[in-house]
PDB file of C-alpha atoms in Angstrom:
ATOM      1  CA  MET A1370     -19.051 -22.312 -16.801  1.00 54.00           C
ATOM      2  CA  SER A1371     -15.366 -22.929 -17.581  1.00 55.00           C
ATOM      3  CA  ASP A1372     -14.863 -19.237 -18.459  1.00 62.00           C
ATOM      4  CA  ARG A1373     -16.398 -18.096 -15.171  1.00 65.00           C
ATOM      5  CA  LEU A1374     -14.365 -20.594 -13.129  1.00 68.00           C
ATOM      6  CA  SER A1375     -11.222 -19.585 -15.001  1.00 72.00           C
ATOM      7  CA  THR A1376     -11.942 -15.940 -14.141  1.00 70.00           C
ATOM      8  CA  TYR A1377     -12.417 -16.860 -10.480  1.00 72.00           C
ATOM      9  CA  LEU A1378      -9.109 -18.752 -10.436  1.00 77.00           C
ATOM     10  CA  THR A1379      -7.249 -15.870 -12.104  1.00 77.00           C
ATOM     11  CA  GLN A1380      -8.647 -13.352  -9.615  1.00 71.00           C
ATOM     12  CA  LEU A1381      -7.859 -15.625  -6.669  1.00 75.00           C
ATOM     13  CA  GLN A1382      -4.251 -16.002  -7.779  1.00 77.00           C
ATOM     14  CA  ALA A1383      -3.828 -12.287  -8.521  1.00 73.00           C
ATOM     15  CA  ASP A1384      -5.327 -10.952  -5.281  1.00 72.00           C
ATOM     16  CA  PRO A1385      -6.797 -13.482  -2.788  1.00 79.00           C
ATOM     17  CA  VAL A1386      -8.069 -10.816  -0.365  1.00 76.00           C
ATOM     18  CA  SER A1387      -9.873  -8.883  -3.086  1.00 71.00           C
ATOM     19  CA  PHE A1388     -11.326 -12.126  -4.464  1.00 75.00           C
ATOM     20  CA  LEU A1389     -12.701 -13.182  -1.074  1.00 79.00           C
ATOM     21  CA  ILE A1390     -14.235  -9.729  -0.553  1.00 76.00           C
ATOM     22  CA  THR A1391     -15.794  -9.951  -4.010  1.00 74.00           C
ATOM     23  CA  MET A1392     -17.248 -13.386  -3.234  1.00 77.00           C
ATOM     24  CA  ALA A1393     -18.673 -12.120   0.060  1.00 80.00           C
ATOM     25  CA  TYR A1394     -20.256  -9.221  -1.841  1.00 79.00           C
ATOM     26  CA  THR A1395     -21.564 -11.594  -4.497  1.00 80.00           C
ATOM     27  CA  TRP A1396     -23.164 -14.130  -2.189  1.00 80.00           C
ATOM     28  CA  GLY A1397     -24.648 -11.409   0.007  1.00 83.00           C
ATOM     29  CA  VAL A1398     -26.205  -9.713  -3.008  1.00 87.00           C
ATOM     30  CA  ILE A1399     -27.531 -12.983  -4.459  1.00 84.00           C
ATOM     31  CA  LEU A1400     -29.130 -13.923  -1.142  1.00 84.00           C
ATOM     32  CA  PHE A1401     -30.672 -10.490  -0.726  1.00 89.00           C
ATOM     33  CA  SER A1402     -32.021 -10.397  -4.291  1.00 90.00           C
ATOM     34  CA  LEU A1403     -33.458 -13.921  -4.315  1.00 87.00           C
ATOM     35  CA  ILE A1404     -35.134 -13.454  -0.930  1.00 89.00           C
ATOM     36  CA  LEU A1405     -36.816 -10.206  -1.995  1.00 92.00           C
ATOM     37  CA  HIS A1406     -37.883 -11.823  -5.284  1.00 91.00           C
ATOM     38  CA  GLU A1407     -39.580 -14.711  -3.496  1.00 90.00           C
ATOM     39  CA  CYS A1408     -41.084 -12.594  -0.723  1.00 93.00           C
ATOM     40  CA  ALA A1409     -42.630 -10.378  -3.416  1.00 94.00           C
ATOM     41  CA  HIS A1410     -44.355 -13.421  -4.932  1.00 93.00           C
ATOM     42  CA  GLY A1411     -45.714 -14.464  -1.556  1.00 93.00           C
ATOM     43  CA  TYR A1412     -46.820 -10.981  -0.526  1.00 94.00           C
ATOM     44  CA  VAL A1413     -48.713 -10.319  -3.775  1.00 95.00           C
ATOM     45  CA  ALA A1414     -50.309 -13.771  -3.549  1.00 94.00           C
ATOM     46  CA  LEU A1415     -51.534 -12.854  -0.076  1.00 94.00           C
ATOM     47  CA  ARG A1416     -52.928  -9.558  -1.357  1.00 94.00           C
ATOM     48  CA  CYS A1417     -54.727 -11.463  -4.114  1.00 94.00           C
ATOM     49  CA  GLY A1418     -56.414 -13.742  -1.590  1.00 93.00           C
ATOM     50  CA  ASP A1419     -54.023 -16.700  -1.229  1.00 94.00           C
ATOM     51  CA  PRO A1420     -52.388 -17.035   2.241  1.00 93.00           C
ATOM     52  CA  THR A1421     -50.501 -20.258   1.375  1.00 93.00           C
ATOM     53  CA  ALA A1422     -47.050 -18.642   1.248  1.00 91.00           C
ATOM     54  CA  LYS A1423     -47.625 -16.825   4.524  1.00 91.00           C
ATOM     55  CA  LEU A1424     -48.890 -19.972   6.275  1.00 92.00           C
ATOM     56  CA  MET A1425     -45.811 -21.901   5.086  1.00 91.00           C
ATOM     57  CA  GLY A1426     -43.410 -19.223   6.304  1.00 88.00           C
ATOM     58  CA  ARG A1427     -42.352 -17.996   2.853  1.00 89.00           C
ATOM     59  CA  LEU A1428     -42.786 -14.311   3.706  1.00 90.00           C
ATOM     60  CA  SER A1429     -39.737 -14.638   5.951  1.00 88.00           C
ATOM     61  CA  LEU A1430     -36.354 -13.024   5.226  1.00 86.00           C
ATOM     62  CA  ASN A1431     -34.649 -16.241   6.355  1.00 86.00           C
ATOM     63  CA  PRO A1432     -32.540 -17.452   3.368  1.00 83.00           C
ATOM     64  CA  ALA A1433     -33.029 -21.108   4.317  1.00 82.00           C
ATOM     65  CA  ARG A1434     -36.744 -20.812   3.529  1.00 86.00           C
ATOM     66  CA  HIS A1435     -36.161 -19.637  -0.039  1.00 83.00           C
ATOM     67  CA  LEU A1436     -32.889 -20.886  -1.507  1.00 79.00           C
ATOM     68  CA  HIS A1437     -32.850 -23.792  -3.939  1.00 81.00           C
ATOM     69  CA  PRO A1438     -29.442 -25.566  -3.671  1.00 81.00           C
ATOM     70  CA  LEU A1439     -29.085 -26.229  -7.408  1.00 77.00           C
ATOM     71  CA  GLY A1440     -30.539 -22.857  -8.424  1.00 75.00           C
ATOM     72  CA  THR A1441     -28.153 -20.987  -6.134  1.00 74.00           C
ATOM     73  CA  LEU A1442     -25.190 -23.008  -7.430  1.00 77.00           C
ATOM     74  CA  CYS A1443     -26.176 -22.162 -11.021  1.00 72.00           C
ATOM     75  CA  MET A1444     -26.346 -18.477 -10.105  1.00 67.00           C
ATOM     76  CA  PHE A1445     -22.786 -18.718  -8.763  1.00 68.00           C
ATOM     77  CA  LEU A1446     -21.413 -20.721 -11.699  1.00 69.00           C
ATOM     78  CA  PHE A1447     -23.391 -19.283 -14.606  1.00 64.00           C
ATOM     79  CA  GLY A1448     -24.774 -15.981 -13.370  1.00 58.00           C
ATOM     80  CA  PHE A1449     -28.352 -17.297 -13.789  1.00 60.00           C
ATOM     81  CA  GLY A1450     -30.338 -19.215 -11.181  1.00 62.00           C
ATOM     82  CA  TRP A1451     -33.537 -19.581  -9.203  1.00 70.00           C
ATOM     83  CA  ALA A1452     -34.938 -20.090  -5.694  1.00 76.00           C
ATOM     84  CA  LYS A1453     -37.584 -22.469  -4.362  1.00 82.00           C
ATOM     85  CA  PRO A1454     -40.904 -21.655  -6.047  1.00 80.00           C
ATOM     86  CA  VAL A1455     -43.348 -19.910  -3.717  1.00 84.00           C
ATOM     87  CA  PRO A1456     -46.298 -22.222  -2.934  1.00 88.00           C
ATOM     88  CA  VAL A1457     -49.420 -20.728  -4.496  1.00 87.00           C
ATOM     89  CA  ASN A1458     -52.978 -22.008  -4.631  1.00 89.00           C
ATOM     90  CA  PRO A1459     -54.663 -20.166  -7.546  1.00 86.00           C
ATOM     91  CA  ARG A1460     -58.089 -21.305  -6.361  1.00 89.00           C
ATOM     92  CA  ASN A1461     -57.764 -18.873  -3.470  1.00 93.00           C
ATOM     93  CA  PHE A1462     -57.320 -15.886  -5.782  1.00 92.00           C
ATOM     94  CA  ARG A1463     -60.291 -13.573  -6.098  1.00 91.00           C
ATOM     95  CA  ASN A1464     -59.575 -13.564  -9.848  1.00 90.00           C
ATOM     96  CA  GLU A1465     -57.503 -16.603 -10.790  1.00 88.00           C
ATOM     97  CA  ARG A1466     -55.881 -15.429 -14.038  1.00 87.00           C
ATOM     98  CA  ARG A1467     -55.304 -11.868 -12.818  1.00 91.00           C
ATOM     99  CA  GLY A1468     -53.885 -13.149  -9.530  1.00 91.00           C
ATOM    100  CA  ASP A1469     -51.511 -15.554 -11.291  1.00 88.00           C
ATOM    101  CA  LEU A1470     -50.294 -12.749 -13.565  1.00 91.00           C
ATOM    102  CA  LEU A1471     -49.695 -10.308 -10.709  1.00 93.00           C
ATOM    103  CA  VAL A1472     -47.891 -12.912  -8.604  1.00 92.00           C
ATOM    104  CA  SER A1473     -45.703 -13.899 -11.571  1.00 91.00           C
ATOM    105  CA  LEU A1474     -44.734 -10.268 -12.234  1.00 94.00           C
ATOM    106  CA  ALA A1475     -44.119  -9.411  -8.571  1.00 94.00           C
ATOM    107  CA  GLY A1476     -40.602 -10.835  -8.241  1.00 92.00           C
ATOM    108  CA  VAL A1477     -39.466  -9.452 -11.589  1.00 94.00           C
ATOM    109  CA  THR A1478     -40.867  -6.024 -10.701  1.00 96.00           C
ATOM    110  CA  VAL A1479     -38.883  -5.962  -7.449  1.00 96.00           C
ATOM    111  CA  ASN A1480     -35.690  -7.005  -9.251  1.00 96.00           C
ATOM    112  CA  LEU A1481     -36.128  -4.393 -11.991  1.00 96.00           C
ATOM    113  CA  SER A1482     -36.853  -1.701  -9.387  1.00 97.00           C
ATOM    114  CA  ILE A1483     -33.657  -2.540  -7.490  1.00 97.00           C
ATOM    115  CA  PHE A1484     -31.741  -2.512 -10.786  1.00 97.00           C
ATOM    116  CA  VAL A1485     -32.990   0.927 -11.826  1.00 97.00           C
ATOM    117  CA  VAL A1486     -32.440   2.491  -8.390  1.00 97.00           C
ATOM    118  CA  THR A1487     -28.927   1.076  -7.923  1.00 96.00           C
ATOM    119  CA  VAL A1488     -27.761   2.150 -11.396  1.00 95.00           C
ATOM    120  CA  LEU A1489     -29.052   5.669 -10.775  1.00 95.00           C
ATOM    121  CA  ILE A1490     -27.349   5.892  -7.368  1.00 95.00           C
ATOM    122  CA  SER A1491     -24.145   4.477  -8.894  1.00 93.00           C
ATOM    123  CA  CYS A1492     -24.121   7.275 -11.453  1.00 93.00           C
ATOM    124  CA  ILE A1493     -24.605   9.867  -8.707  1.00 93.00           C
ATOM    125  CA  VAL A1494     -21.796   8.286  -6.632  1.00 92.00           C
ATOM    126  CA  ASN A1495     -19.591   8.378  -9.729  1.00 90.00           C
ATOM    127  CA  ARG A1496     -19.616  12.177  -9.716  1.00 89.00           C
ATOM    128  CA  PHE A1497     -18.184  12.198  -6.188  1.00 90.00           C
ATOM    129  CA  LEU A1498     -15.789   9.282  -6.711  1.00 87.00           C
ATOM    130  CA  TRP A1499     -13.744  10.153  -9.814  1.00 85.00           C
ATOM    131  CA  THR A1500     -12.119  13.431 -10.792  1.00 83.00           C
ATOM    132  CA  GLN A1501     -12.926  15.175 -14.040  1.00 84.00           C
ATOM    133  CA  GLU A1502      -9.441  14.227 -15.249  1.00 83.00           C
ATOM    134  CA  MET A1503     -10.339  10.537 -14.947  1.00 81.00           C
ATOM    135  CA  ALA A1504     -13.555  11.049 -16.912  1.00 81.00           C
ATOM    136  CA  ASP A1505     -11.545  12.798 -19.634  1.00 82.00           C
ATOM    137  CA  ILE A1506      -9.055   9.918 -19.755  1.00 78.00           C
ATOM    138  CA  MET A1507     -11.864   7.376 -20.163  1.00 77.00           C
ATOM    139  CA  ARG A1508     -13.411   9.386 -22.971  1.00 79.00           C
ATOM    140  CA  GLU A1509     -10.062   9.782 -24.717  1.00 78.00           C
ATOM    141  CA  GLU A1510      -9.039   6.123 -24.388  1.00 73.00           C
ATOM    142  CA  PHE A1511     -12.395   4.377 -24.845  1.00 71.00           C
ATOM    143  CA  GLY A1512     -14.741   7.070 -26.151  1.00 73.00           C
ATOM    144  CA  GLU A1513     -16.998   6.818 -23.062  1.00 76.00           C
ATOM    145  CA  ILE A1514     -16.940   6.607 -19.269  1.00 81.00           C
ATOM    146  CA  ASP A1515     -19.312   3.619 -19.201  1.00 80.00           C
ATOM    147  CA  ILE A1516     -16.387   1.347 -18.420  1.00 75.00           C
ATOM    148  CA  LEU A1517     -16.190   2.799 -14.896  1.00 79.00           C
ATOM    149  CA  LEU A1518     -19.787   1.791 -14.138  1.00 84.00           C
ATOM    150  CA  ASN A1519     -20.320  -1.322 -16.204  1.00 75.00           C
ATOM    151  CA  PRO A1520     -19.675  -4.625 -14.363  1.00 73.00           C
ATOM    152  CA  PHE A1521     -19.746  -6.494 -17.676  1.00 66.00           C
ATOM    153  CA  TYR A1522     -16.311  -5.069 -18.511  1.00 57.00           C
ATOM    154  CA  GLY A1523     -14.943  -7.156 -15.631  1.00 49.00           C
ATOM    155  CA  TRP A1524     -13.303  -4.507 -13.464  1.00 48.00           C
ATOM    156  CA  VAL A1525     -11.396  -5.788 -10.461  1.00 43.00           C
ATOM    157  CA  LEU A1526     -10.478  -3.139  -7.904  1.00 43.00           C
ATOM    158  CA  SER A1527      -8.678  -3.489  -4.578  1.00 40.00           C
ATOM    159  CA  PHE A1528      -7.081  -1.195  -2.014  1.00 36.00           C
ATOM    160  CA  HIS A1529      -3.364  -1.300  -1.296  1.00 35.00           C
ATOM    161  CA  GLY A1530      -1.767   0.481   1.640  1.00 31.00           C
ATOM    162  CA  VAL A1531      -3.060   2.913   4.217  1.00 30.00           C
ATOM    163  CA  GLU A1532      -3.016   5.766   1.718  1.00 36.00           C
ATOM    164  CA  GLY A1533      -5.966   4.188  -0.075  1.00 37.00           C
ATOM    165  CA  THR A1534      -4.208   3.700  -3.403  1.00 38.00           C
ATOM    166  CA  VAL A1535      -6.402   1.715  -5.733  1.00 39.00           C
ATOM    167  CA  ALA A1536      -5.021  -0.807  -8.183  1.00 40.00           C
ATOM    168  CA  ALA A1537      -7.390  -1.633 -10.995  1.00 43.00           C
ATOM    169  CA  SER A1538      -7.261  -4.133 -13.802  1.00 41.00           C
ATOM    170  CA  SER A1539      -9.801  -4.647 -16.527  1.00 42.00           C
ATOM    171  CA  ILE A1540     -10.332  -7.103 -19.336  1.00 35.00           C
ATOM    172  CA  ILE A1541     -11.653  -5.010 -22.216  1.00 37.00           C
ATOM    173  CA  ASN A1542     -13.809  -6.419 -25.013  1.00 38.00           C
ATOM    174  CA  ASP A1543     -10.835  -7.069 -27.286  1.00 39.00           C
ATOM    175  CA  GLY A1544      -9.225  -9.224 -24.592  1.00 34.00           C
ATOM    176  CA  HIS A1545      -6.308  -6.912 -23.793  1.00 36.00           C
ATOM    177  CA  ALA A1546      -5.493  -6.356 -20.139  1.00 37.00           C
ATOM    178  CA  MET A1547      -4.922  -2.910 -18.692  1.00 39.00           C
ATOM    179  CA  ILE A1548      -3.296  -2.355 -15.309  1.00 36.00           C
ATOM    180  CA  ALA A1549      -3.048   1.078 -13.726  1.00 47.00           C
ATOM    181  CA  THR A1550      -3.013   2.886 -10.417  1.00 56.00           C
ATOM    182  CA  PHE A1551      -6.001   5.185 -10.071  1.00 65.00           C
ATOM    183  CA  GLY A1552      -5.710   6.499  -6.520  1.00 67.00           C
ATOM    184  CA  GLU A1553      -4.646   9.936  -7.732  1.00 75.00           C
ATOM    185  CA  TYR A1554      -7.813  10.235  -9.835  1.00 79.00           C
ATOM    186  CA  MET A1555     -10.209   9.599  -6.934  1.00 82.00           C
ATOM    187  CA  ARG A1556     -11.874  12.254  -4.843  1.00 85.00           C
ATOM    188  CA  CYS A1557     -13.185   9.778  -2.227  1.00 84.00           C
ATOM    189  CA  PRO A1558     -11.449   6.368  -2.637  1.00 79.00           C
ATOM    190  CA  TRP A1559     -13.680   4.605  -0.080  1.00 82.00           C
ATOM    191  CA  LEU A1560     -16.692   5.224  -2.312  1.00 86.00           C
ATOM    192  CA  ILE A1561     -15.355   2.600  -4.726  1.00 81.00           C
ATOM    193  CA  TRP A1562     -16.639  -0.129  -2.389  1.00 82.00           C
ATOM    194  CA  VAL A1563     -20.066   1.476  -2.232  1.00 87.00           C
ATOM    195  CA  GLN A1564     -20.178   1.730  -6.004  1.00 87.00           C
ATOM    196  CA  ARG A1565     -18.980  -1.860  -6.519  1.00 83.00           C
ATOM    197  CA  LEU A1566     -21.779  -3.091  -4.227  1.00 87.00           C
ATOM    198  CA  LEU A1567     -24.380  -1.014  -6.070  1.00 91.00           C
ATOM    199  CA  LEU A1568     -23.183  -2.226  -9.469  1.00 89.00           C
ATOM    200  CA  LEU A1569     -23.253  -5.832  -8.310  1.00 88.00           C
ATOM    201  CA  LEU A1570     -26.809  -5.352  -7.043  1.00 92.00           C
ATOM    202  CA  ALA A1571     -27.737  -3.887 -10.429  1.00 94.00           C
ATOM    203  CA  GLU A1572     -26.134  -6.736 -12.377  1.00 89.00           C
ATOM    204  CA  VAL A1573     -27.632  -9.550 -10.280  1.00 89.00           C
ATOM    205  CA  ASN A1574     -31.143  -8.087 -10.171  1.00 94.00           C
ATOM    206  CA  LEU A1575     -31.259  -7.363 -13.893  1.00 94.00           C
ATOM    207  CA  THR A1576     -30.021 -10.885 -14.560  1.00 90.00           C
ATOM    208  CA  LEU A1577     -32.699 -12.353 -12.285  1.00 89.00           C
ATOM    209  CA  ALA A1578     -35.405 -10.279 -13.973  1.00 93.00           C
ATOM    210  CA  VAL A1579     -34.425 -11.196 -17.550  1.00 93.00           C
ATOM    211  CA  PHE A1580     -33.869 -14.855 -16.678  1.00 89.00           C
ATOM    212  CA  ASN A1581     -37.238 -15.178 -14.926  1.00 90.00           C
ATOM    213  CA  LEU A1582     -39.047 -13.524 -17.835  1.00 91.00           C
ATOM    214  CA  LEU A1583     -38.060 -16.360 -20.179  1.00 88.00           C
ATOM    215  CA  PRO A1584     -41.306 -18.071 -21.317  1.00 86.00           C
ATOM    216  CA  ILE A1585     -40.105 -21.478 -20.131  1.00 82.00           C
ATOM    217  CA  PRO A1586     -41.875 -23.401 -17.332  1.00 80.00           C
ATOM    218  CA  PRO A1587     -41.521 -23.051 -14.389  1.00 78.00           C
ATOM    219  CA  LEU A1588     -40.192 -19.482 -14.803  1.00 83.00           C
ATOM    220  CA  ASP A1589     -42.392 -16.431 -14.313  1.00 87.00           C
ATOM    221  CA  GLY A1590     -42.272 -15.625 -18.018  1.00 87.00           C
ATOM    222  CA  PHE A1591     -44.245 -18.784 -18.793  1.00 83.00           C
ATOM    223  CA  HIS A1592     -47.062 -17.664 -16.486  1.00 84.00           C
ATOM    224  CA  VAL A1593     -47.053 -14.187 -18.044  1.00 87.00           C
ATOM    225  CA  LEU A1594     -47.247 -15.696 -21.536  1.00 84.00           C
ATOM    226  CA  ASN A1595     -49.989 -18.105 -20.485  1.00 81.00           C
ATOM    227  CA  ASP A1596     -52.077 -15.455 -18.719  1.00 81.00           C
ATOM    228  CA  ILE A1597     -51.779 -12.683 -21.333  1.00 86.00           C
ATOM    229  CA  VAL A1598     -51.434 -14.469 -24.672  1.00 78.00           C
ATOM    230  CA  LEU A1599     -52.994 -17.900 -24.035  1.00 71.00           C
ATOM    231  CA  LYS A1600     -55.675 -16.582 -21.640  1.00 71.00           C
ATOM    232  CA  GLY A1601     -54.717 -19.162 -19.005  1.00 63.00           C
ATOM    233  CA  LYS A1602     -55.612 -22.132 -21.226  1.00 68.00           C
ATOM    234  CA  LEU A1603     -52.329 -24.030 -20.842  1.00 67.00           C
ATOM    235  CA  HIS A1604     -52.154 -26.216 -17.726  1.00 70.00           C
ATOM    236  CA  LEU A1605     -49.020 -28.274 -17.008  1.00 66.00           C
ATOM    237  CA  SER A1606     -48.780 -31.070 -14.455  1.00 65.00           C
ATOM    238  CA  GLY A1607     -46.190 -31.126 -11.697  1.00 67.00           C
ATOM    239  CA  THR A1608     -44.281 -33.804 -13.620  1.00 74.00           C
ATOM    240  CA  MET A1609     -44.167 -31.648 -16.749  1.00 70.00           C
ATOM    241  CA  PHE A1610     -42.892 -28.692 -14.741  1.00 69.00           C
ATOM    242  CA  ARG A1611     -40.053 -30.855 -13.387  1.00 74.00           C
ATOM    243  CA  VAL A1612     -39.219 -32.058 -16.902  1.00 77.00           C
ATOM    244  CA  THR A1613     -39.034 -28.501 -18.215  1.00 73.00           C
ATOM    245  CA  GLN A1614     -36.803 -27.559 -15.280  1.00 73.00           C
ATOM    246  CA  VAL A1615     -34.359 -30.293 -16.334  1.00 77.00           C
ATOM    247  CA  VAL A1616     -34.492 -28.944 -19.907  1.00 78.00           C
ATOM    248  CA  LEU A1617     -33.735 -25.482 -18.549  1.00 75.00           C
ATOM    249  CA  ILE A1618     -30.683 -26.775 -16.684  1.00 73.00           C
ATOM    250  CA  VAL A1619     -29.457 -28.580 -19.814  1.00 77.00           C
ATOM    251  CA  LEU A1620     -29.791 -25.344 -21.801  1.00 76.00           C
ATOM    252  CA  LEU A1621     -27.736 -23.555 -19.152  1.00 72.00           C
ATOM    253  CA  LEU A1622     -25.059 -26.242 -19.167  1.00 71.00           C
ATOM    254  CA  SER A1623     -24.872 -26.175 -22.962  1.00 74.00           C
ATOM    255  CA  GLY A1624     -24.013 -22.466 -22.903  1.00 72.00           C
ATOM    256  CA  VAL A1625     -26.578 -21.575 -25.559  1.00 76.00           C
ATOM    257  CA  LEU A1626     -28.975 -19.952 -23.112  1.00 80.00           C
ATOM    258  CA  ASN A1627     -26.123 -18.148 -21.363  1.00 78.00           C
ATOM    259  CA  GLN A1628     -25.078 -16.400 -24.567  1.00 81.00           C
ATOM    260  CA  VAL A1629     -28.609 -15.203 -25.306  1.00 84.00           C
ATOM    261  CA  LEU A1630     -29.170 -13.969 -21.759  1.00 86.00           C
ATOM    262  CA  SER A1631     -25.758 -12.329 -21.511  1.00 85.00           C
ATOM    263  CA  PHE A1632     -26.441 -10.426 -24.724  1.00 89.00           C
ATOM    264  CA  ALA A1633     -29.865  -9.254 -23.512  1.00 91.00           C
ATOM    265  CA  VAL A1634     -28.707  -8.333 -19.998  1.00 91.00           C
ATOM    266  CA  SER A1635     -25.550  -6.479 -21.043  1.00 89.00           C
ATOM    267  CA  ASN A1636     -27.349  -4.430 -23.701  1.00 91.00           C
ATOM    268  CA  LEU A1637     -30.256  -3.547 -21.412  1.00 93.00           C
ATOM    269  CA  TYR A1638     -27.776  -2.534 -18.724  1.00 93.00           C
ATOM    270  CA  LYS A1639     -25.823  -0.348 -21.125  1.00 90.00           C
ATOM    271  CA  ALA A1640     -28.970   1.412 -22.370  1.00 93.00           C
ATOM    272  CA  VAL A1641     -30.168   2.257 -18.843  1.00 94.00           C
ATOM    273  CA  LEU A1642     -26.666   3.237 -17.723  1.00 93.00           C
ATOM    274  CA  GLN A1643     -26.219   5.654 -20.613  1.00 91.00           C
ATOM    275  CA  ALA A1644     -29.634   7.195 -19.923  1.00 93.00           C
ATOM    276  CA  PHE A1645     -28.700   7.854 -16.277  1.00 94.00           C
ATOM    277  CA  LEU A1646     -25.230   9.141 -17.196  1.00 91.00           C
ATOM    278  CA  LEU A1647     -26.952  11.601 -19.509  1.00 91.00           C
ATOM    279  CA  LEU A1648     -29.435  12.503 -16.773  1.00 92.00           C
ATOM    280  CA  THR A1649     -26.607  13.171 -14.289  1.00 89.00           C
ATOM    281  CA  GLY A1650     -24.609  15.239 -16.779  1.00 87.00           C
ATOM    282  CA  GLN A1651     -21.802  12.736 -17.417  1.00 84.00           C
ATOM    283  CA  MET A1652     -22.380  12.074 -21.114  1.00 73.00           C
TER     284      MET A1652
END
């Protein structure tokens, strides 16, 4: 948490306008992603025979119906979080175990779909955004152009002046800072904002998917594990679910879970990104 807050403070001091735009992007994307995740749970539950979510208004796009205050705060501070669980009555399912499995996978499936689509579109946009000279520079300096499309490198970009000059700074893996002006290497400078939004959507949705697939109650991964491996034999009380949620928060605060998830998310992102760069002829 301290590293993330320190990054926020550094960005705010360096460029307040860019930081505020980034935060607006971030919160908008988090809201959008969490709402679609929860609506997917409710919609699939309805299709499986349980109208509980619909009757309680959880198929709405209204953020107030879905957001969990603590879960949203954790997403902001740690990059991992959750929304209010969709109310589900498994007894209404036509097939209880199959219905529980499909509902549990629904939100993750939506998040992974958004991730794949946004990374692909980002790679297509990249061909129209940067000149070939810029791609050559990235390959010469870093051995790849992934850095231009990978939010985990920590790029911060902002416009300066009516000419659309772009100042960019990046904290590379070895901790060294690089500052350069890249306006001359852009074909369409305004596309940088489109690409930043797409990359943020990709990062948040992949993070949500991986986080929710953890086999820890009350996350979706626990239901998947219980339905597929344990054949639905494990039943936890509401009290036990609340206890495990506290354990989950403690793991997040300790930083142990963050390191594991960050490793998984960043490597999955890189693998998909490289596949799409190859597909679009940029590798």
